[in-house]
mmCIF file of C-alpha atoms in Angstrom:
data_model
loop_
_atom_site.group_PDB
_atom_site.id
_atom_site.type_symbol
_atom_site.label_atom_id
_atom_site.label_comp_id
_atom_site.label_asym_id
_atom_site.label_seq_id
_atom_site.Cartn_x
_atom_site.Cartn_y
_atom_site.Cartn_z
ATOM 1 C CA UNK A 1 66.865 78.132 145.544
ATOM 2 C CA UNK A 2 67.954 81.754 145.563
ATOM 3 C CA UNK A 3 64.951 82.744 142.814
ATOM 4 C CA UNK A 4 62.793 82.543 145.434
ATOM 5 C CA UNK A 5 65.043 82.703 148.814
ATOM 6 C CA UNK A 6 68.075 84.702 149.455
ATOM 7 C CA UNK A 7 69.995 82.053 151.085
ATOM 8 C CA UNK A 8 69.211 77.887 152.252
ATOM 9 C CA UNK A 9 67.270 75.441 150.270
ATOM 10 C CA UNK A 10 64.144 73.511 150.723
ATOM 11 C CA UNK A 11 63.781 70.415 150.151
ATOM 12 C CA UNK A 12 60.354 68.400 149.542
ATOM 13 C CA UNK A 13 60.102 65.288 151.877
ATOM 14 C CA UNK A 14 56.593 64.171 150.622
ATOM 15 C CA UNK A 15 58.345 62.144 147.409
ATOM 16 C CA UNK A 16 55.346 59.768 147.303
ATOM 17 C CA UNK A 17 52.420 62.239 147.757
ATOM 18 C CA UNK A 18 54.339 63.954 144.966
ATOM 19 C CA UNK A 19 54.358 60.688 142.785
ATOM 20 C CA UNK A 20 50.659 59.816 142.983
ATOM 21 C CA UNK A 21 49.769 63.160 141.752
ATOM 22 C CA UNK A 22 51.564 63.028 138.699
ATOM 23 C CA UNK A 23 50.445 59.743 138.268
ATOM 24 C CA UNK A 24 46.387 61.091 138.484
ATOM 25 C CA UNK A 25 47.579 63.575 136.503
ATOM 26 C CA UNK A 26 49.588 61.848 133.869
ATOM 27 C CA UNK A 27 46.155 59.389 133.476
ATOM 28 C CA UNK A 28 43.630 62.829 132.573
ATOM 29 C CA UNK A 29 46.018 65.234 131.286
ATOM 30 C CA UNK A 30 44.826 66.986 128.248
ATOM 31 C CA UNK A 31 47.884 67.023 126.265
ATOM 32 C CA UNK A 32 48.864 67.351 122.179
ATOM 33 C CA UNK A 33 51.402 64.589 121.077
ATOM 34 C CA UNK A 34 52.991 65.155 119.470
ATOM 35 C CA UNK A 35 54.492 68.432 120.382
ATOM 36 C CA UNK A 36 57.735 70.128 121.541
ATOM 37 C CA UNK A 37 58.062 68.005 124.801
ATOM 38 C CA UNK A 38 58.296 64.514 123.579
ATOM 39 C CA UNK A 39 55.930 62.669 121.325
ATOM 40 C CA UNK A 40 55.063 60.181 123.219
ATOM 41 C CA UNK A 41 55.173 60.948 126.903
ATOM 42 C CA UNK A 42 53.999 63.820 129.176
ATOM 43 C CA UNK A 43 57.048 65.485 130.298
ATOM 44 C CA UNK A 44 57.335 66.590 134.547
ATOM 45 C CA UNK A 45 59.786 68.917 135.204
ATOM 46 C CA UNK A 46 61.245 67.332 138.594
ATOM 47 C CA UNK A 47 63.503 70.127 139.391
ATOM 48 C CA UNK A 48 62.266 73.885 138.425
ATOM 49 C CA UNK A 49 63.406 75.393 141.660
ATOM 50 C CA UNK A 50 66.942 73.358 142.258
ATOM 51 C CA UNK A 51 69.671 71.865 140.363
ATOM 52 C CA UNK A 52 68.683 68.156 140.644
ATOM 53 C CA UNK A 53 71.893 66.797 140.040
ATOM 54 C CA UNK A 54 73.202 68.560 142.674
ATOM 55 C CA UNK A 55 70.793 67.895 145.208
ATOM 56 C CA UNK A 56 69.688 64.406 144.434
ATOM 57 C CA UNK A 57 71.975 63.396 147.752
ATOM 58 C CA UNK A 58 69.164 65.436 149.402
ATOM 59 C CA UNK A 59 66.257 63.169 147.983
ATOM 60 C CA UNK A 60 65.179 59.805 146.878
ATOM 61 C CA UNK A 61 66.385 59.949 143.505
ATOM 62 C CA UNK A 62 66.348 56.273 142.493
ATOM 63 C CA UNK A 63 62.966 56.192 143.764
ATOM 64 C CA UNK A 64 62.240 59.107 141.410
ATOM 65 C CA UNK A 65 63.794 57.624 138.454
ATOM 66 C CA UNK A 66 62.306 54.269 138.945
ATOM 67 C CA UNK A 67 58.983 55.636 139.096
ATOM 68 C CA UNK A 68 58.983 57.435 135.668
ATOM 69 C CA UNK A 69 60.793 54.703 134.182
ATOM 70 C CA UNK A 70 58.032 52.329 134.980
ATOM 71 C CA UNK A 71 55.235 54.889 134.333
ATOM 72 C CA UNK A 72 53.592 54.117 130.882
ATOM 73 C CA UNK A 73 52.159 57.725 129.887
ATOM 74 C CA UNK A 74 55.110 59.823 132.498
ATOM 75 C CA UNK A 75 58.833 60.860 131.771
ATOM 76 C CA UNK A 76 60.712 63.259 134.054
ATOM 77 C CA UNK A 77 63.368 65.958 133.193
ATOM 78 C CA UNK A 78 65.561 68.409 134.907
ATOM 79 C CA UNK A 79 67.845 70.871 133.905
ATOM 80 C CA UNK A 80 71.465 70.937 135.433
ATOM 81 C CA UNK A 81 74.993 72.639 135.781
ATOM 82 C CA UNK A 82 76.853 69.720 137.149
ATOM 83 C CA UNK A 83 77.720 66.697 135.950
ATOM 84 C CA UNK A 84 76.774 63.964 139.202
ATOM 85 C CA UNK A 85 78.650 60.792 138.279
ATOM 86 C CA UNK A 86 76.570 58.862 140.781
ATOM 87 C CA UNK A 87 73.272 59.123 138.507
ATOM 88 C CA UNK A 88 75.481 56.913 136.038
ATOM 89 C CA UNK A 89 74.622 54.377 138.311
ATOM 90 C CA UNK A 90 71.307 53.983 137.194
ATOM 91 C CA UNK A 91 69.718 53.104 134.032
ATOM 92 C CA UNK A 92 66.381 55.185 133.566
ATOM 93 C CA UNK A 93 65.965 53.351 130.167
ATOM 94 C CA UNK A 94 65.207 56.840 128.061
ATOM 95 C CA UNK A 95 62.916 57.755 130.571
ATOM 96 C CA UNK A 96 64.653 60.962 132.273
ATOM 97 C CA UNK A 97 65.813 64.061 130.675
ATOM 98 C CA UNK A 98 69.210 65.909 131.338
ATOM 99 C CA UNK A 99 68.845 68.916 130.443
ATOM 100 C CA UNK A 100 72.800 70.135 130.198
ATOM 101 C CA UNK A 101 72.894 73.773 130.391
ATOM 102 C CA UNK A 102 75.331 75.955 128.636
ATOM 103 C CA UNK A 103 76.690 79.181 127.862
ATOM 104 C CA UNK A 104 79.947 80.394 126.662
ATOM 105 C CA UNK A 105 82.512 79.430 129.314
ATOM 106 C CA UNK A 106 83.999 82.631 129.629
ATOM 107 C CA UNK A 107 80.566 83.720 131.246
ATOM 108 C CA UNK A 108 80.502 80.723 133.199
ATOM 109 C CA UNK A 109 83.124 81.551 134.889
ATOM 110 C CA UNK A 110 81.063 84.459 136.158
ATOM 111 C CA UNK A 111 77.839 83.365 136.546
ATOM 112 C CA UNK A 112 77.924 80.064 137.536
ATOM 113 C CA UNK A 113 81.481 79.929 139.605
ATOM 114 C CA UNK A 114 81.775 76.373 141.006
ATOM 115 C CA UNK A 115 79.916 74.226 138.746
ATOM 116 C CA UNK A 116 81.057 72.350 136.179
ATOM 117 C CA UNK A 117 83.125 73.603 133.446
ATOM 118 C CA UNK A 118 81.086 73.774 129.815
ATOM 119 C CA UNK A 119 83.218 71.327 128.456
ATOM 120 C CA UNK A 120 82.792 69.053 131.099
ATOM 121 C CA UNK A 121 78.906 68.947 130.856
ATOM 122 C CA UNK A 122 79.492 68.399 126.990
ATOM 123 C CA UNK A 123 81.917 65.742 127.697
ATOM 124 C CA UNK A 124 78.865 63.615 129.567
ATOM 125 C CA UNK A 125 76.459 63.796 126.836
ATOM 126 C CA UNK A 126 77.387 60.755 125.396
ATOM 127 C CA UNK A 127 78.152 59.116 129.062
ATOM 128 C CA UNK A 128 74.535 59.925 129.808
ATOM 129 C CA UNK A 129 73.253 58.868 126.559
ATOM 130 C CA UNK A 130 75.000 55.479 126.575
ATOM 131 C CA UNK A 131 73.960 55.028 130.742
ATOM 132 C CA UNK A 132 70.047 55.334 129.183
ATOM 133 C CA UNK A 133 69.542 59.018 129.457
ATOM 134 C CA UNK A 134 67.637 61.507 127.397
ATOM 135 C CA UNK A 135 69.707 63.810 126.650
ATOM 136 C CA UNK A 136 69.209 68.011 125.382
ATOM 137 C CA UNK A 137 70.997 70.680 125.590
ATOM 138 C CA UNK A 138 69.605 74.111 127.650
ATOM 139 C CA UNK A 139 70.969 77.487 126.372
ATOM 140 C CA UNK A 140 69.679 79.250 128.832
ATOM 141 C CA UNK A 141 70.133 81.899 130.309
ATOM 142 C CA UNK A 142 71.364 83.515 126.462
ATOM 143 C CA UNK A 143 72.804 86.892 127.567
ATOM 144 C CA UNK A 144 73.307 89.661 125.472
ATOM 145 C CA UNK A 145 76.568 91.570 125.433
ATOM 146 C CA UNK A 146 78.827 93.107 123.453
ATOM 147 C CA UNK A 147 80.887 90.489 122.354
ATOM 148 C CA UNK A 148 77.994 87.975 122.750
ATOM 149 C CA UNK A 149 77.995 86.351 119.089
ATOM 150 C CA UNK A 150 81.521 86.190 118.811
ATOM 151 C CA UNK A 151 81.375 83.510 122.129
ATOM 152 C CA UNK A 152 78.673 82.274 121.206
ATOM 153 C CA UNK A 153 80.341 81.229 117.864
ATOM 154 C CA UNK A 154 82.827 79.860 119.835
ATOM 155 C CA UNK A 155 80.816 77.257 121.772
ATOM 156 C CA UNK A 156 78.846 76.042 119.173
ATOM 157 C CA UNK A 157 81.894 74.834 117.539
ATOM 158 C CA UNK A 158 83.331 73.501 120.710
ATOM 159 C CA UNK A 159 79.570 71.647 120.734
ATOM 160 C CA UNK A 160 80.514 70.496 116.947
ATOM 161 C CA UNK A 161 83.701 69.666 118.214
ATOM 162 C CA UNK A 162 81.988 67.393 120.977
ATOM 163 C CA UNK A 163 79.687 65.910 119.055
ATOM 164 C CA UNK A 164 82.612 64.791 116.264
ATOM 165 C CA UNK A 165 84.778 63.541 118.737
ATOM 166 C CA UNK A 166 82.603 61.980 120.773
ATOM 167 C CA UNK A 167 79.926 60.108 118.017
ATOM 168 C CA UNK A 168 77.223 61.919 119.882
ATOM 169 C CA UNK A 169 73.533 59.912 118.848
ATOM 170 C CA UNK A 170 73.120 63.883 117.977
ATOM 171 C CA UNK A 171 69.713 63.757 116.314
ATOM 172 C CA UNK A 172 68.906 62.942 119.790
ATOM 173 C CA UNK A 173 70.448 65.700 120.979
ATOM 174 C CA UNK A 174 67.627 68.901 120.720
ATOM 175 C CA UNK A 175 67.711 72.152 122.180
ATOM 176 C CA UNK A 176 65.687 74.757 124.506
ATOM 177 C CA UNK A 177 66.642 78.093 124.346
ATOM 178 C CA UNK A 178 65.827 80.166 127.024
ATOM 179 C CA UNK A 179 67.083 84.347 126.838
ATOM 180 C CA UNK A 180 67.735 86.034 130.225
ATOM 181 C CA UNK A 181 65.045 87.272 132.803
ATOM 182 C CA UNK A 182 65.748 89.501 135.283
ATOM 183 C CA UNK A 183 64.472 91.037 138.461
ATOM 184 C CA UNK A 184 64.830 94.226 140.386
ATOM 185 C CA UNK A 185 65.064 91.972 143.708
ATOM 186 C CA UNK A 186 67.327 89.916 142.594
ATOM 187 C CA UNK A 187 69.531 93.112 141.080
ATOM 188 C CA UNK A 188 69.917 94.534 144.976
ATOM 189 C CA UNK A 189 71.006 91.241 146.004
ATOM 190 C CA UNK A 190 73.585 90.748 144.072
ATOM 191 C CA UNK A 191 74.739 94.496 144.047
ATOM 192 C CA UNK A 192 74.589 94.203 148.233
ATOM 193 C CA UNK A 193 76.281 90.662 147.909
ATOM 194 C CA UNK A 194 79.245 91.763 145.578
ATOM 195 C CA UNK A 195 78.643 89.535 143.633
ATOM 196 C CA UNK A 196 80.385 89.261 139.667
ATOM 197 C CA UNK A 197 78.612 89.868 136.719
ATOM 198 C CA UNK A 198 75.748 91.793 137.214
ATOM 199 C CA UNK A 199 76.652 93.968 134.594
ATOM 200 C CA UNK A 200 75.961 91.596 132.082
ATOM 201 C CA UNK A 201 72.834 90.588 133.676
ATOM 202 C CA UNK A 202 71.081 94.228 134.041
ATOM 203 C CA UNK A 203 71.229 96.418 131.367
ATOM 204 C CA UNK A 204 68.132 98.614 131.342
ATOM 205 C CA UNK A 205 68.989 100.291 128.127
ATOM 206 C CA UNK A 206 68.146 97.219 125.931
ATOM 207 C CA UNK A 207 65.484 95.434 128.759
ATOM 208 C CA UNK A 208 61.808 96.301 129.895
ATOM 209 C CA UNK A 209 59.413 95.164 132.359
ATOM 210 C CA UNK A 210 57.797 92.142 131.992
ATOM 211 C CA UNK A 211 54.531 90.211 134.278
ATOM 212 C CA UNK A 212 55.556 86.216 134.638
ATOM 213 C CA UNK A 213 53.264 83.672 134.687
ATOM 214 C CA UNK A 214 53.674 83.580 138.302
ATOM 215 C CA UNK A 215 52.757 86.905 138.809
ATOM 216 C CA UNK A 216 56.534 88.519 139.528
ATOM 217 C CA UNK A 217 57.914 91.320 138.244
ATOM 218 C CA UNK A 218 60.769 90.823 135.894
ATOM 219 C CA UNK A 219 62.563 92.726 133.092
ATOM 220 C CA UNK A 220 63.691 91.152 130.044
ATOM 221 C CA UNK A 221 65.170 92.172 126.417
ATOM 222 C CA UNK A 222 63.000 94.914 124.824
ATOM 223 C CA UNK A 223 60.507 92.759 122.570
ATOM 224 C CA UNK A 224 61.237 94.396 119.481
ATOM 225 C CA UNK A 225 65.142 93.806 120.321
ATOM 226 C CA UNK A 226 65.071 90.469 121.185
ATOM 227 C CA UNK A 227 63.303 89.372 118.431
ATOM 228 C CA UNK A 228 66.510 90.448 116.408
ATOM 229 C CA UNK A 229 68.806 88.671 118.913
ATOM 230 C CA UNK A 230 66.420 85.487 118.342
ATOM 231 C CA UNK A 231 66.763 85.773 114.834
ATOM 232 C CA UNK A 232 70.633 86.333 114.893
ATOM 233 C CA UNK A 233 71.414 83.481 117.439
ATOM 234 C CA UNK A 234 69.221 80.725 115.513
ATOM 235 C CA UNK A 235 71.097 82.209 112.071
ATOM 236 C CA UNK A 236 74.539 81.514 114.053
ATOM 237 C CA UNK A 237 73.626 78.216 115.406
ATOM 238 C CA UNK A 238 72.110 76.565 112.522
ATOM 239 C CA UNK A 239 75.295 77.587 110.723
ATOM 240 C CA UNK A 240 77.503 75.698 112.470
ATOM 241 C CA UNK A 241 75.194 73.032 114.496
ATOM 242 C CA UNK A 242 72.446 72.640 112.469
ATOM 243 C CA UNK A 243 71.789 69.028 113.973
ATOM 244 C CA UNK A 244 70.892 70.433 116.915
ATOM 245 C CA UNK A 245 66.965 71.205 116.430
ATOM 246 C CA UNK A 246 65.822 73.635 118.723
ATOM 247 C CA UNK A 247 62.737 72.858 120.306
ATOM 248 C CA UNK A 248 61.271 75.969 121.375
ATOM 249 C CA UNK A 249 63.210 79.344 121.866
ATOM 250 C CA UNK A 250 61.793 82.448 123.334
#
């Protein structure tokens, strides 16, 4: 998607090359269990570079689900900003992770234009949960503004609100918590593109350079900053949604 490319999408065709390596690697994997992915299963992310839900038209979904569902050591997750009635139609049996993401929805309407409203992807938690999905909530990305807390108040009582209504299974229910990165490339593009919000996005005063993993250059929240804004987001959301245990934040 437009992390790595400007514009189009690619789209893997070799689903069952794919398949059998995560099955050789599910069998030798060195992993801790339990830990903060699940306690019993090894955890794939199918969808790091796309919005599954989206896509899944694009790919052999079923195929997908069926495969972790049957898998004895494998589960599969994805994080998504849609809400795809057709995966209703399927019943992983626990074994595939939605991964709703939110964010206040007056910065949705921003950043994500033409996805799914916030309320709407809280509104399927309990569809999903009850069709035989895992299902988390992904705050991610947490932006920092000016008003930031004072939304961010706001939708954890809409989630409260949600979960009330709704008779979420909300122990079930966990959190990842993910606080913006940025990139320089990505900056021009959206400044050439027009397009809204960037001034949330890139704020060198409170951000620094930062090395990924994958060798890019990114900025993110000054380390000494963020750890404040870590400390007064968890303060705010175990407040008012203390239910919700958050599984890693960084």
């Amino acid at each position: 998607m437009k992390r790595h490319k400007p514009e189009g999408l690619d789209i893997a065709t070799n689903t069952l090359d794919i398949l059998t390596a995560i099955d050789h690697h599910a069998w030798f994997a060195d992993a801790e269990k339990p830990n903060q992915t699940h306690p019993e299963y090894i955890t794939y992310d199918i969808s790091c570079n796309e919005d599954f839900a989206l896509h899944a038209k694009y790919h052999k979904w079923e195929k997908i689900f069926a495969f972790f569902r049957g898998h004895p050591l494998a589960m599969g997750s994805f994080a998504t900003k849609y809400v795809n009635p057709d995966l209703l139609k399927f019943d992983p049996a626990y074994k595939i992770r939605i991964r709703f993401s939110v964010m206040p929805e007056k910065l949705r309407q921003i950043l994500e234009p033409n996805t799914s409203t916030i309320q709407d992807r809280l509104d399927a938690v309990v569809k999903f949960q009850s069709a035989g999905y895992d299902v988390h909530l992904n705050f991610s990305p947490v932006v920092v503004y000016d008003e930031w807390l004072d939304d961010y108040k706001d939708l954890f009582e809409q989630i409260q609100s949600t979960m009330q209504r709704d008779m979420w299974s909300y122990t079930a229910v966990k959190a990842e918590v993910i606080f913006l990165t940025h990139n320089e490339v990505k900056h021009e593009y959206n400044l050439a593109q027009q397009l809204p919000g960037e001034e949330y996005l890139w704020r060198p005063d409170i951000q620094e350079s930062k090395t990924s993993q994958y060798g890019g250059k990114n900025i993110r929240y000054k380390h000494d900053l963020k750890a404040e804004y870590i400390r007064q987001w968890t303060e705010l959301h175990d407040q008012i949604i203390p239910w919700n245990t958050i599984r890693y934040i960084f």
